[in-house]
């Protein structure tokens, strides 16, 4: 059962939406509710309360002129007062900074600096970023994130210069971005890879750059921005059997899609899906002899070849 | 009878509409929601709670002398935000980030984020972006528990209050801890708290997912229990996997010119990164474990080579030889 909303929370969200209630506005109830993290039913109750609020002498012209008809919130006359936006509290500023950090807006970013100007005087932005961090190593990611979400919104094709962990190479490809999602703090975009004519998932922090092309694509029902997000792999996926000598410290979450079985000798055996041999070869080689691909042969070859090449490079320097 | 929300909104609207300071007595008489027959002490307690709530919403009151009694008025400069100019791209970005995280149970500040974006409503009007985001999972392990606990810890950081909790270490041993939390960070789907472990008298990092029953010191809630070191930055504690453990070795690694663009994102703010004239990048970083650094090099390649110390090159080479031997034809 969802926790009961407190009076304090109701007051807070009502005061937050007041600036949106401009005279003559017609706002979908669901979107207004979503904008303050409430359900439509909760906000409908809030709006009913709000319609009874006002200033002395509490004549009809002194009340907040707002009502709901069907699924729409209608605003009549201007608010009796408090129509200007209220400053962000320290907790609200912290939430914005923490959220934007995940998308690559690091301390010192001009956007964060401007948001600080609408925060309350109690907000110490410098201290805030020393106490809360939701990402590190996000150099240039903010620009990539902004380009990708705008492109999803506009259904615009984007040229991305992308480092593929599967192949270990960086190349430019054109995508039609469909939706963006976060997994374990990393942002991904599910998109149609135009040259492959296949849906793939691209990690935003592996994009060197993303440039809108000015070309727009038609969305289909299946490719609309809403909908289930998920990791897409190519149709040519294989599965490798990987043997780990020591399962201590081995975490299933680090092997997405794998089926992991602990063995009696303290090791583990995993069936690991792969698309391209590069990524898995690196993961197995990184165990530095503590893991072995037992099948298929192409994956064993890939691991051996990678390690051999790295050895040669190491001694050629 | 009106409810607290109705009374508090009425109070906010009233104080926003009055240009001159008003006494508590006038507020009692004018604002709908304060019972007419209420005695003065009861009213004043209710009024104090309402002022505190308005403050929590961002509305600041100032108190002036009004012929010998306190006069209240809204501090317009402290309460109202100025004009915020945002580009279309920035508006879309804000909408998209909020849509993705405000309802993610692993994000500790979801309701604050929603309210913050609602307050920016004017600046974000007509902005797209909300539909660009699909539901994701910031944390993949007990997201509601991690998000809620991280929220409590972040509040304790802000108010500088000690916390107590049961903690299960990597060996499965559980014991009670007391922490003066200096900061909170998020890395690879997990929340962490950094602060002074009072029993060990040292700064330590604790994984939120291993905590149970986090309690904030409830004594003197308005008075801080401690001061964080003035030079504390939680970013300094967001270590890479090879940096955990006693002792450190200074290492140098080179990113090739082709891969140097990835370096700032991979190094995660650790060590110093120096771009070289030929386009490569030299990274100087401390490591607690050379084998783990060697693993990191393999995993994050290509184009990353160890420069020094020689032991790092040997560790890497030895590991690679084992891989070749084990995957022989």
Coordinates of C-alpha atoms in Angstrom, one line a residue:
Chain A
X1 CA 0.0 0.0 0.0
X2 CA 1.3 3.4 -0.9
X3 CA 2.2 5.6 2.1
X4 CA -0.3 8.3 3.0
X5 CA 0.6 11.7 1.7
X6 CA 1.2 14.1 4.6
X7 CA -0.2 17.6 4.9
X8 CA 3.3 19.0 4.6
X9 CA 3.8 17.2 1.2
X10 CA 0.4 18.5 0.0
X11 CA 1.2 22.1 0.9
X12 CA 4.6 21.8 -0.7
X13 CA 3.4 20.6 -4.0
X14 CA 0.4 23.0 -4.1
X15 CA 2.7 26.0 -3.6
X16 CA 5.1 24.5 -6.2
X17 CA 2.4 24.4 -8.9
X18 CA 1.0 27.8 -8.3
X19 CA 3.2 29.6 -10.9
X20 CA 1.9 27.2 -13.5
X21 CA -1.7 28.2 -12.9
X22 CA -1.7 31.2 -15.3
X23 CA -5.1 32.8 -16.1
X24 CA -7.0 30.9 -18.8
X25 CA -4.6 27.9 -18.6
X26 CA -6.0 24.4 -19.4
X27 CA -3.6 21.7 -18.1
X28 CA -4.0 18.0 -18.4
X29 CA -4.5 16.7 -14.8
X30 CA -2.1 13.8 -15.4
X31 CA 0.8 16.0 -16.5
X32 CA 0.3 18.5 -13.7
X33 CA 0.2 15.6 -11.2
X34 CA 3.3 14.0 -12.7
X35 CA 5.1 17.4 -12.5
X36 CA 5.0 17.2 -8.7
X37 CA 5.3 13.4 -8.4
X38 CA 1.7 12.9 -7.4
X39 CA -1.0 10.6 -8.8
X40 CA -3.9 12.3 -10.7
X41 CA -6.2 11.3 -7.8
X42 CA -3.9 12.9 -5.2
X43 CA -3.6 16.1 -7.3
X44 CA -7.3 16.2 -7.9
X45 CA -7.9 16.2 -4.1
X46 CA -5.2 18.9 -3.9
X47 CA -6.9 21.1 -6.5
X48 CA -10.2 20.8 -4.7
X49 CA -8.5 22.0 -1.6
X50 CA -6.7 24.8 -3.5
X51 CA -10.0 26.0 -4.9
X52 CA -11.1 26.8 -1.4
X53 CA -8.0 28.8 -0.6
X54 CA -7.6 32.5 -1.0
X55 CA -7.1 35.8 0.8
X56 CA -9.4 37.9 3.0
X57 CA -12.2 38.7 2.8
X58 CA -12.6 35.3 1.0
X59 CA -15.2 36.5 -1.5
X60 CA -15.3 34.4 -4.7
X61 CA -13.0 36.9 -6.4
X62 CA -10.4 36.4 -3.7
X63 CA -10.2 32.6 -4.1
X64 CA -7.9 30.6 -6.3
X65 CA -10.0 30.2 -9.5
X66 CA -9.2 26.7 -10.4
X67 CA -11.4 23.6 -11.1
X68 CA -11.2 20.2 -12.8
X69 CA -13.4 19.1 -15.6
X70 CA -12.8 15.6 -16.8
X71 CA -9.1 15.1 -17.1
X72 CA -8.2 18.8 -17.4
X73 CA -7.4 21.5 -14.8
X74 CA -8.9 24.8 -15.8
X75 CA -7.7 28.1 -14.4
X76 CA -9.9 31.2 -14.5
X77 CA -8.7 34.5 -13.1
X78 CA -5.2 35.4 -12.0
X79 CA -4.2 34.1 -8.6
X80 CA -4.9 36.4 -5.7
X81 CA -1.2 36.4 -4.9
X82 CA 1.9 34.3 -5.0
X83 CA 2.1 34.0 -8.8
X84 CA 5.9 34.3 -8.9
X85 CA 8.2 31.3 -8.8
X86 CA 9.5 30.5 -5.4
X87 CA 13.2 29.8 -4.8
X88 CA 14.5 26.3 -4.6
X89 CA 15.1 25.0 -1.0
X90 CA 18.5 23.5 -0.3
X91 CA 16.9 20.0 -0.5
X92 CA 15.5 20.8 -3.9
X93 CA 18.7 22.3 -5.2
X94 CA 20.5 19.1 -4.0
X95 CA 18.1 16.9 -5.9
X96 CA 18.6 18.9 -9.1
X97 CA 22.4 18.9 -8.7
X98 CA 22.5 15.2 -8.0
X99 CA 20.2 14.4 -10.9
X100 CA 22.2 16.6 -13.4
X101 CA 25.5 15.1 -12.2
X102 CA 24.4 11.7 -13.5
X103 CA 23.8 13.2 -16.9
X104 CA 27.3 14.7 -17.0
X105 CA 26.7 18.2 -15.6
X106 CA 29.8 18.3 -13.4
X107 CA 30.5 20.9 -10.7
X108 CA 31.2 24.2 -12.3
X109 CA 28.9 23.6 -15.3
X110 CA 27.2 26.9 -16.4
X111 CA 23.8 25.2 -16.1
X112 CA 24.4 24.3 -12.5
X113 CA 25.7 27.9 -11.8
X114 CA 22.5 29.4 -13.3
X115 CA 20.2 27.1 -11.3
X116 CA 22.1 28.2 -8.2
X117 CA 20.8 31.7 -8.8
X118 CA 17.2 30.6 -8.2
X119 CA 18.1 28.6 -5.0
X120 CA 17.6 30.0 -1.6
X121 CA 20.4 31.9 0.2
X122 CA 20.8 28.9 2.5
X123 CA 21.9 26.8 -0.4
X124 CA 25.7 26.4 -0.5
X125 CA 26.3 25.0 -3.9
X126 CA 30.1 24.6 -3.4
X127 CA 29.6 22.6 -0.2
X128 CA 26.8 20.6 -1.9
X129 CA 29.1 19.2 -4.6
X130 CA 31.7 18.3 -2.0
X131 CA 29.1 16.2 -0.1
X132 CA 27.0 14.6 -2.8
X133 CA 28.4 13.0 -6.0
X134 CA 26.4 10.8 -8.3
X135 CA 29.0 10.5 -11.1
X136 CA 32.7 10.9 -11.8
X137 CA 34.5 11.1 -15.1
X138 CA 31.7 12.7 -17.1
X139 CA 33.9 14.9 -19.3
X140 CA 31.8 16.1 -22.2
X141 CA 28.9 13.8 -21.3
X142 CA 26.5 16.6 -20.6
X143 CA 26.7 17.8 -24.3
X144 CA 26.1 14.2 -25.5
X145 CA 23.2 13.7 -23.1
X146 CA 21.5 17.0 -24.2
X147 CA 21.9 16.2 -27.9
X148 CA 20.5 12.7 -27.5
X149 CA 17.4 13.6 -25.5
X150 CA 16.7 16.5 -27.7
X151 CA 17.0 14.2 -30.7
X152 CA 14.7 11.6 -29.2
X153 CA 12.2 14.4 -28.5
X154 CA 12.4 15.7 -32.0
X155 CA 12.8 12.3 -33.8
X156 CA 16.0 13.6 -35.3
X157 CA 18.8 11.3 -36.6
X158 CA 22.1 11.7 -34.9
X159 CA 25.7 10.9 -36.0
X160 CA 27.6 9.4 -33.1
X161 CA 31.3 8.7 -32.9
X162 CA 31.1 5.6 -30.8
X163 CA 33.6 3.4 -29.0
X164 CA 32.4 -0.2 -29.3
X165 CA 33.4 -2.4 -26.5
X166 CA 32.6 -5.4 -28.7
X167 CA 35.1 -4.5 -31.3
X168 CA 37.4 -2.1 -29.4
X169 CA 37.2 0.4 -32.2
X170 CA 35.7 3.9 -32.5
X171 CA 33.7 4.8 -35.6
X172 CA 30.9 7.1 -36.7
X173 CA 27.5 5.8 -37.3
X174 CA 24.1 7.2 -37.8
X175 CA 21.3 6.4 -35.4
X176 CA 17.6 7.1 -34.9
X177 CA 17.3 7.5 -31.2
X178 CA 14.2 6.0 -29.6
X179 CA 14.4 6.3 -25.9
X180 CA 17.0 7.0 -23.2
X181 CA 17.3 5.1 -19.9
X182 CA 19.6 4.7 -17.0
X183 CA 21.1 1.5 -15.7
X184 CA 23.4 1.5 -12.7
X185 CA 24.1 5.1 -13.2
X186 CA 25.1 4.9 -16.9
X187 CA 22.9 6.4 -19.5
X188 CA 21.9 4.4 -22.6
X189 CA 20.0 5.1 -25.7
X190 CA 18.0 2.5 -27.5
X191 CA 18.2 3.4 -31.2
X192 CA 17.9 2.2 -34.7
X193 CA 21.4 1.8 -36.2
X194 CA 20.7 3.1 -39.7
X195 CA 23.4 1.3 -41.5
X196 CA 22.6 -2.1 -39.9
X197 CA 18.8 -1.5 -40.0
X198 CA 18.8 -3.0 -36.5
X199 CA 17.9 -1.7 -33.0
X200 CA 20.9 -1.5 -30.7
X201 CA 21.7 0.0 -27.4
X202 CA 24.5 2.5 -27.1
X203 CA 26.1 3.8 -23.9
X204 CA 26.3 7.6 -23.8
X205 CA 29.6 7.7 -22.1
X206 CA 31.2 5.8 -24.9
X207 CA 30.2 8.5 -27.4
X208 CA 33.0 10.8 -28.3
X209 CA 30.5 13.2 -29.7
X210 CA 26.9 13.2 -30.9
X211 CA 25.8 15.6 -33.6
X212 CA 22.2 16.2 -34.7
X213 CA 21.9 15.7 -38.5
X214 CA 18.9 17.9 -39.2
X215 CA 17.2 14.8 -40.7
X216 CA 14.0 13.7 -39.0
X217 CA 12.5 10.2 -39.0
X218 CA 8.9 9.0 -38.7
X219 CA 8.2 7.3 -35.5
X220 CA 6.2 4.1 -35.5
X221 CA 4.1 2.8 -32.6
X222 CA 6.8 0.4 -31.7
X223 CA 9.6 3.0 -32.0
X224 CA 7.8 5.8 -30.1
X225 CA 9.8 7.3 -27.3
X226 CA 7.5 5.7 -24.7
X227 CA 7.8 2.0 -24.2
X228 CA 10.0 -0.6 -22.7
X229 CA 13.6 0.1 -22.7
X230 CA 16.2 -2.7 -22.7
X231 CA 19.5 -3.8 -23.9
X232 CA 19.4 -4.9 -27.5
X233 CA 22.0 -7.2 -28.9
X234 CA 22.4 -8.2 -32.5
X235 CA 20.7 -11.3 -34.0
X236 CA 24.1 -13.0 -34.4
X237 CA 24.7 -13.4 -30.7
X238 CA 26.6 -16.4 -29.5
X239 CA 26.9 -17.9 -26.0
X240 CA 30.3 -18.8 -24.5
X241 CA 31.0 -21.1 -21.6
X242 CA 33.4 -19.5 -19.1
X243 CA 35.0 -21.3 -16.2
X244 CA 36.0 -19.3 -13.2
X245 CA 38.5 -20.8 -10.8
X246 CA 37.4 -18.8 -7.8
X247 CA 33.8 -17.6 -7.4
X248 CA 34.7 -15.5 -4.4
X249 CA 34.1 -11.9 -5.3
X250 CA 32.3 -12.9 -8.6
X251 CA 29.1 -10.9 -8.9
X252 CA 26.4 -12.0 -11.3
X253 CA 25.4 -8.4 -11.9
X254 CA 28.8 -7.8 -13.7
X255 CA 27.9 -10.4 -16.3
X256 CA 24.6 -9.2 -17.9
X257 CA 22.5 -11.9 -19.4
X258 CA 24.8 -14.7 -18.1
X259 CA 23.6 -17.9 -16.4
X260 CA 26.0 -18.5 -13.5
X261 CA 26.4 -21.8 -11.7
X262 CA 28.6 -22.2 -8.6
X263 CA 30.6 -25.4 -8.6
X264 CA 31.6 -27.6 -5.7
X265 CA 35.3 -26.7 -6.0
X266 CA 34.6 -23.0 -5.2
X267 CA 34.6 -22.0 -8.8
X268 CA 31.8 -21.1 -11.1
X269 CA 30.7 -21.8 -14.7
X270 CA 28.8 -19.2 -16.7
X271 CA 27.0 -19.2 -20.0
X272 CA 27.6 -15.7 -21.3
X273 CA 25.9 -14.2 -24.3
X274 CA 28.1 -12.1 -26.6
X275 CA 27.8 -10.0 -29.7
X276 CA 31.2 -9.7 -31.1
X277 CA 34.1 -11.4 -29.3
X278 CA 36.0 -8.3 -28.2
X279 CA 34.1 -7.4 -25.0
X280 CA 34.0 -10.9 -23.6
X281 CA 37.6 -11.6 -24.6
X282 CA 38.7 -8.6 -22.5
X283 CA 36.6 -9.6 -19.5
X284 CA 38.1 -13.1 -19.5
X285 CA 41.6 -11.9 -20.1
X286 CA 41.2 -9.4 -17.3
X287 CA 41.0 -12.4 -14.9
X288 CA 44.7 -12.9 -15.8
X289 CA 44.5 -16.7 -15.9
X290 CA 41.8 -17.1 -13.3
X291 CA 39.1 -17.7 -16.0
X292 CA 39.0 -19.8 -19.1
X293 CA 36.6 -19.9 -22.1
X294 CA 35.9 -23.6 -22.7
X295 CA 33.7 -23.1 -25.7
X296 CA 33.3 -22.1 -28.5
X297 CA 36.6 -22.2 -30.2
X298 CA 36.2 -18.8 -31.8
X299 CA 35.9 -17.3 -28.3
X300 CA 39.0 -19.2 -27.0
X301 CA 40.9 -17.9 -30.0
X302 CA 39.7 -14.4 -29.4
X303 CA 41.0 -14.5 -25.8
X304 CA 44.3 -15.9 -26.8
X305 CA 44.8 -13.5 -29.6
X306 CA 44.0 -10.5 -27.5
X307 CA 46.4 -11.5 -24.7
X308 CA 49.1 -12.3 -27.3
X309 CA 48.7 -8.9 -29.0
X310 CA 48.8 -7.1 -25.7
X311 CA 52.0 -8.9 -24.8
X312 CA 53.7 -8.0 -28.1
X313 CA 52.6 -4.4 -27.7
X314 CA 54.0 -4.4 -24.2
X315 CA 57.4 -5.5 -25.3
X316 CA 57.6 -3.5 -28.5
X317 CA 57.5 -0.2 -26.6
Chain B
X1 CA -13.1 22.7 9.6
X2 CA -10.2 23.3 7.2
X3 CA -7.2 21.0 7.0
X4 CA -3.5 22.0 7.6
X5 CA -2.8 22.3 3.9
X6 CA -5.6 24.7 3.3
X7 CA -4.6 26.8 6.3
X8 CA -0.9 26.9 5.2
X9 CA -1.8 27.8 1.6
X10 CA -4.1 30.5 2.9
X11 CA -1.2 31.8 5.1
X12 CA 1.2 31.8 2.1
X13 CA -1.3 33.6 -0.1
X14 CA -2.1 36.1 2.7
X15 CA 1.5 37.0 3.5
X16 CA 2.3 37.2 -0.2
X17 CA -0.6 39.7 -0.7
X18 CA 0.2 42.0 2.2
X19 CA 2.8 44.7 1.7
X20 CA 3.2 45.7 5.3
X21 CA 4.1 43.6 8.3
X22 CA 1.2 42.1 10.2
X23 CA 1.0 40.9 13.8
X24 CA 0.3 37.3 14.8
X25 CA -3.0 38.6 16.2
X26 CA -4.0 40.0 12.8
X27 CA -3.0 36.7 11.1
X28 CA -5.1 34.8 13.5
X29 CA -8.1 37.0 12.7
X30 CA -7.6 37.3 8.9
X31 CA -6.3 33.9 7.7
X32 CA -9.0 31.3 7.2
X33 CA -8.1 28.1 9.0
X34 CA -7.1 29.2 12.4
X35 CA -10.1 28.5 14.7
X36 CA -11.8 31.6 15.9
X37 CA -12.1 30.6 19.5
X38 CA -8.5 29.2 19.8
X39 CA -6.5 30.4 22.8
X40 CA -3.4 32.4 22.0
X41 CA -0.8 29.7 23.1
X42 CA -2.4 27.1 20.9
X43 CA -2.6 29.5 18.0
X44 CA 1.1 30.5 18.4
X45 CA 2.2 26.8 18.4
X46 CA 0.1 26.2 15.3
X47 CA 1.5 29.4 13.7
X48 CA 5.1 28.3 14.4
X49 CA 4.5 25.0 12.7
X50 CA 3.0 26.7 9.7
X51 CA 5.9 29.2 9.4
X52 CA 8.3 26.2 9.5
X53 CA 6.3 24.5 6.8
X54 CA 6.3 27.6 4.6
X55 CA 10.1 27.8 5.1
X56 CA 10.4 24.2 4.0
X57 CA 8.5 25.2 0.8
X58 CA 11.0 28.1 0.2
X59 CA 8.9 31.0 1.5
X60 CA 11.0 33.0 4.0
X61 CA 9.3 35.3 6.6
X62 CA 11.1 38.2 8.1
X63 CA 10.2 39.5 11.5
X64 CA 10.2 43.3 12.2
X65 CA 9.2 45.3 15.2
X66 CA 5.5 46.4 15.0
X67 CA 4.9 48.9 17.8
X68 CA 6.3 46.5 20.4
X69 CA 5.1 43.2 19.0
X70 CA 6.6 41.0 16.2
X71 CA 5.4 41.9 12.7
X72 CA 5.6 39.3 10.0
X73 CA 6.0 39.8 6.3
X74 CA 7.3 37.7 3.4
X75 CA 10.9 38.3 2.6
X76 CA 10.4 38.8 -1.2
X77 CA 14.1 38.7 -2.1
X78 CA 14.7 35.5 -0.2
X79 CA 11.5 33.8 -1.3
X80 CA 11.0 34.7 -5.0
X81 CA 13.3 33.4 -7.7
X82 CA 14.5 35.8 -10.4
X83 CA 14.1 35.2 -14.1
X84 CA 15.9 31.9 -15.2
X85 CA 16.9 31.9 -18.8
X86 CA 17.4 28.4 -20.2
X87 CA 18.1 27.3 -23.7
X88 CA 15.7 24.9 -25.4
X89 CA 18.3 22.2 -25.0
X90 CA 18.7 22.9 -21.3
X91 CA 15.0 22.8 -20.8
X92 CA 14.7 19.5 -22.6
X93 CA 17.6 18.1 -20.6
X94 CA 16.0 19.1 -17.2
X95 CA 12.7 17.5 -18.2
X96 CA 14.4 14.3 -19.4
X97 CA 16.6 13.9 -16.3
X98 CA 13.6 14.5 -14.0
X99 CA 11.4 12.2 -15.9
X100 CA 14.0 9.4 -15.6
X101 CA 14.9 9.9 -11.9
X102 CA 12.0 11.5 -10.0
X103 CA 10.2 8.2 -9.8
X104 CA 13.2 5.9 -9.7
X105 CA 13.2 4.3 -6.2
X106 CA 17.0 4.1 -6.2
X107 CA 17.2 7.9 -6.5
X108 CA 17.0 9.3 -3.0
X109 CA 15.8 12.7 -3.9
X110 CA 12.9 11.9 -6.2
X111 CA 10.2 14.0 -4.5
X112 CA 12.5 17.0 -4.1
X113 CA 13.5 16.7 -7.8
X114 CA 9.8 16.7 -8.9
X115 CA 9.1 19.8 -6.8
X116 CA 12.2 21.5 -8.0
X117 CA 11.3 21.0 -11.6
X118 CA 7.7 22.1 -10.9
X119 CA 9.1 25.3 -9.4
X120 CA 11.0 25.9 -12.6
X121 CA 7.7 25.3 -14.4
X122 CA 7.7 28.7 -16.0
X123 CA 11.2 28.3 -17.3
X124 CA 10.4 24.8 -18.5
X125 CA 7.0 25.6 -20.1
X126 CA 6.5 23.9 -23.4
X127 CA 9.8 22.0 -23.1
X128 CA 9.9 18.5 -24.4
X129 CA 12.2 15.8 -23.0
X130 CA 9.8 14.1 -20.6
X131 CA 8.8 11.5 -23.1
X132 CA 12.4 10.8 -24.1
X133 CA 13.1 8.8 -21.0
X134 CA 12.0 5.3 -20.4
X135 CA 12.0 3.7 -16.9
X136 CA 15.4 2.4 -15.9
X137 CA 17.1 1.3 -12.8
X138 CA 19.6 3.5 -11.1
X139 CA 20.3 0.7 -8.7
X140 CA 19.8 -3.0 -9.4
X141 CA 19.9 -4.2 -5.8
X142 CA 17.1 -3.4 -3.4
X143 CA 16.5 0.0 -5.0
X144 CA 13.8 1.2 -2.6
X145 CA 15.9 0.3 0.5
X146 CA 19.1 1.8 -0.9
X147 CA 17.3 5.0 -2.1
X148 CA 15.5 5.5 1.2
X149 CA 18.6 4.9 3.3
X150 CA 20.7 7.2 1.1
X151 CA 18.1 9.9 1.6
X152 CA 18.4 9.6 5.4
X153 CA 22.2 9.7 5.2
X154 CA 22.2 12.7 2.9
X155 CA 20.0 14.5 5.4
X156 CA 22.4 13.6 8.2
X157 CA 25.2 14.9 6.1
X158 CA 23.4 18.2 5.6
X159 CA 22.4 18.6 9.2
X160 CA 25.7 17.1 10.5
X161 CA 24.1 14.5 12.7
X162 CA 25.6 11.2 13.8
X163 CA 24.0 8.0 12.5
X164 CA 24.0 4.5 13.9
X165 CA 23.4 1.3 11.9
X166 CA 24.2 -2.4 11.8
X167 CA 26.8 -3.2 9.1
X168 CA 27.6 -6.4 7.5
X169 CA 31.2 -6.5 6.1
X170 CA 32.4 -8.4 3.1
X171 CA 33.2 -11.4 5.3
X172 CA 29.6 -11.5 6.4
X173 CA 30.3 -10.3 10.0
X174 CA 27.7 -7.8 11.3
X175 CA 28.4 -5.2 14.0
X176 CA 26.9 -1.9 15.1
X177 CA 28.6 1.3 13.8
X178 CA 28.4 4.9 14.6
X179 CA 29.3 7.4 11.8
X180 CA 29.7 11.1 11.4
X181 CA 28.7 11.2 7.8
X182 CA 30.6 13.8 5.7
X183 CA 29.3 12.8 2.2
X184 CA 27.3 10.4 0.1
X185 CA 28.2 9.2 -3.3
X186 CA 26.8 6.9 -6.0
X187 CA 29.0 4.6 -8.1
X188 CA 28.1 1.7 -10.4
X189 CA 24.6 1.3 -9.1
X190 CA 25.4 1.5 -5.5
X191 CA 25.2 4.2 -2.8
X192 CA 28.0 4.8 -0.3
X193 CA 28.5 7.0 2.7
X194 CA 31.8 8.4 3.8
X195 CA 32.6 9.8 7.2
X196 CA 34.4 9.3 10.5
X197 CA 33.8 5.9 12.1
X198 CA 33.7 7.0 15.7
X199 CA 34.9 3.6 17.1
X200 CA 37.9 3.5 14.8
X201 CA 38.6 7.2 14.8
X202 CA 39.2 7.2 11.1
X203 CA 37.5 8.2 7.8
X204 CA 35.9 5.2 6.2
X205 CA 33.5 4.3 3.4
X206 CA 30.4 2.2 3.9
X207 CA 28.2 0.6 1.3
X208 CA 24.6 1.6 1.9
X209 CA 23.4 -1.9 0.8
X210 CA 25.2 -3.5 3.7
X211 CA 23.5 -1.2 6.3
X212 CA 20.6 -2.1 8.4
X213 CA 18.4 0.0 10.7
X214 CA 20.0 3.4 10.1
X215 CA 19.1 5.8 12.9
X216 CA 19.9 9.5 13.0
X217 CA 20.8 10.9 16.5
X218 CA 17.6 12.4 17.6
X219 CA 19.1 14.5 20.5
X220 CA 19.1 18.2 19.8
X221 CA 17.9 17.8 16.2
X222 CA 18.7 21.4 15.3
X223 CA 22.3 21.3 16.7
X224 CA 25.0 19.7 14.6
X225 CA 27.0 16.8 16.2
X226 CA 30.2 17.4 14.4
X227 CA 32.1 19.5 11.8
X228 CA 33.4 17.8 8.6
X229 CA 37.0 18.6 7.7
X230 CA 37.1 21.8 5.8
X231 CA 39.0 20.2 2.9
X232 CA 36.6 17.2 2.6
X233 CA 35.4 16.3 -0.9
X234 CA 33.5 13.1 -1.3
X235 CA 34.9 12.9 -4.9
X236 CA 38.3 12.1 -3.4
X237 CA 36.7 8.9 -2.0
X238 CA 35.2 7.6 -5.3
X239 CA 38.0 5.2 -5.9
X240 CA 38.7 2.9 -8.8
X241 CA 38.8 -0.8 -8.1
X242 CA 42.6 -1.0 -7.8
X243 CA 42.8 1.8 -5.3
X244 CA 41.2 0.0 -2.3
X245 CA 43.6 -1.5 0.2
X246 CA 46.5 -0.4 2.4
X247 CA 49.6 1.1 0.8
X248 CA 49.9 2.9 -2.5
X249 CA 52.2 2.7 -5.5
X250 CA 52.5 5.7 -7.8
X251 CA 51.9 4.5 -11.4
X252 CA 52.0 6.1 -14.8
X253 CA 49.9 4.8 -17.7
X254 CA 49.7 6.1 -21.3
X255 CA 46.5 6.4 -23.4
X256 CA 47.4 6.2 -27.1
X257 CA 46.4 9.2 -29.2
X258 CA 43.5 7.3 -30.7
X259 CA 42.1 6.5 -27.2
X260 CA 43.1 9.6 -25.3
X261 CA 39.5 11.0 -25.7
X262 CA 38.3 8.2 -23.5
X263 CA 40.8 8.9 -20.7
X264 CA 38.9 11.7 -18.8
X265 CA 35.8 9.5 -18.6
X266 CA 37.7 6.3 -17.6
X267 CA 39.9 7.8 -14.9
X268 CA 36.9 9.0 -12.9
X269 CA 38.6 12.1 -11.5
X270 CA 41.4 10.1 -9.9
X271 CA 45.1 11.1 -10.3
X272 CA 46.3 13.6 -12.8
X273 CA 45.8 13.4 -16.5
X274 CA 48.3 15.2 -18.8
X275 CA 47.8 15.5 -22.5
X276 CA 51.0 15.0 -24.5
X277 CA 52.1 16.9 -27.6
X278 CA 51.5 13.9 -29.9
X279 CA 47.9 13.6 -28.7
X280 CA 48.4 10.8 -26.2
X281 CA 47.6 11.2 -22.5
X282 CA 49.8 10.4 -19.5
X283 CA 47.9 9.4 -16.4
X284 CA 49.6 9.5 -13.0
X285 CA 47.6 7.6 -10.4
X286 CA 48.0 5.8 -7.1
X287 CA 47.3 2.1 -6.9
X288 CA 46.9 -0.1 -3.9
X289 CA 47.0 -3.3 -6.0
X290 CA 49.1 -3.7 -9.1
X291 CA 47.3 -6.9 -10.2
X292 CA 44.0 -5.1 -10.0
X293 CA 45.4 -2.2 -12.0
X294 CA 46.7 -4.7 -14.6
X295 CA 43.2 -6.1 -14.8
X296 CA 41.8 -2.7 -15.2
X297 CA 44.2 -2.0 -18.1
X298 CA 43.1 -5.1 -19.9
X299 CA 39.4 -4.5 -19.3
X300 CA 39.4 -0.9 -20.4
X301 CA 41.7 -1.2 -23.4
X302 CA 42.7 -1.0 -26.1
X303 CA 45.3 1.7 -26.2
X304 CA 46.3 1.8 -22.5
X305 CA 49.8 0.8 -21.6
X306 CA 51.7 0.9 -18.4
X307 CA 54.7 3.2 -18.2
X308 CA 55.9 2.8 -14.7
X309 CA 56.8 1.2 -12.3
X310 CA 58.5 -1.8 -14.0
X311 CA 56.6 -4.1 -11.6
X312 CA 53.3 -3.0 -13.1
X313 CA 54.5 -4.0 -16.6
X314 CA 55.8 -7.3 -15.2
X315 CA 52.5 -8.0 -13.4
X316 CA 50.5 -7.3 -16.6
X317 CA 52.9 -9.4 -18.7
X318 CA 52.7 -12.4 -16.3
X319 CA 49.0 -12.3 -16.3
X320 CA 48.7 -12.1 -20.0
X321 CA 51.1 -15.1 -20.4
X322 CA 48.8 -17.1 -18.1
X323 CA 45.9 -16.2 -20.3
X324 CA 47.7 -17.3 -23.5
X325 CA 48.8 -20.5 -21.8
X326 CA 45.3 -21.4 -20.6
X327 CA 43.7 -20.7 -24.0
X328 CA 46.3 -22.5 -26.1
X329 CA 45.1 -24.3 -29.2

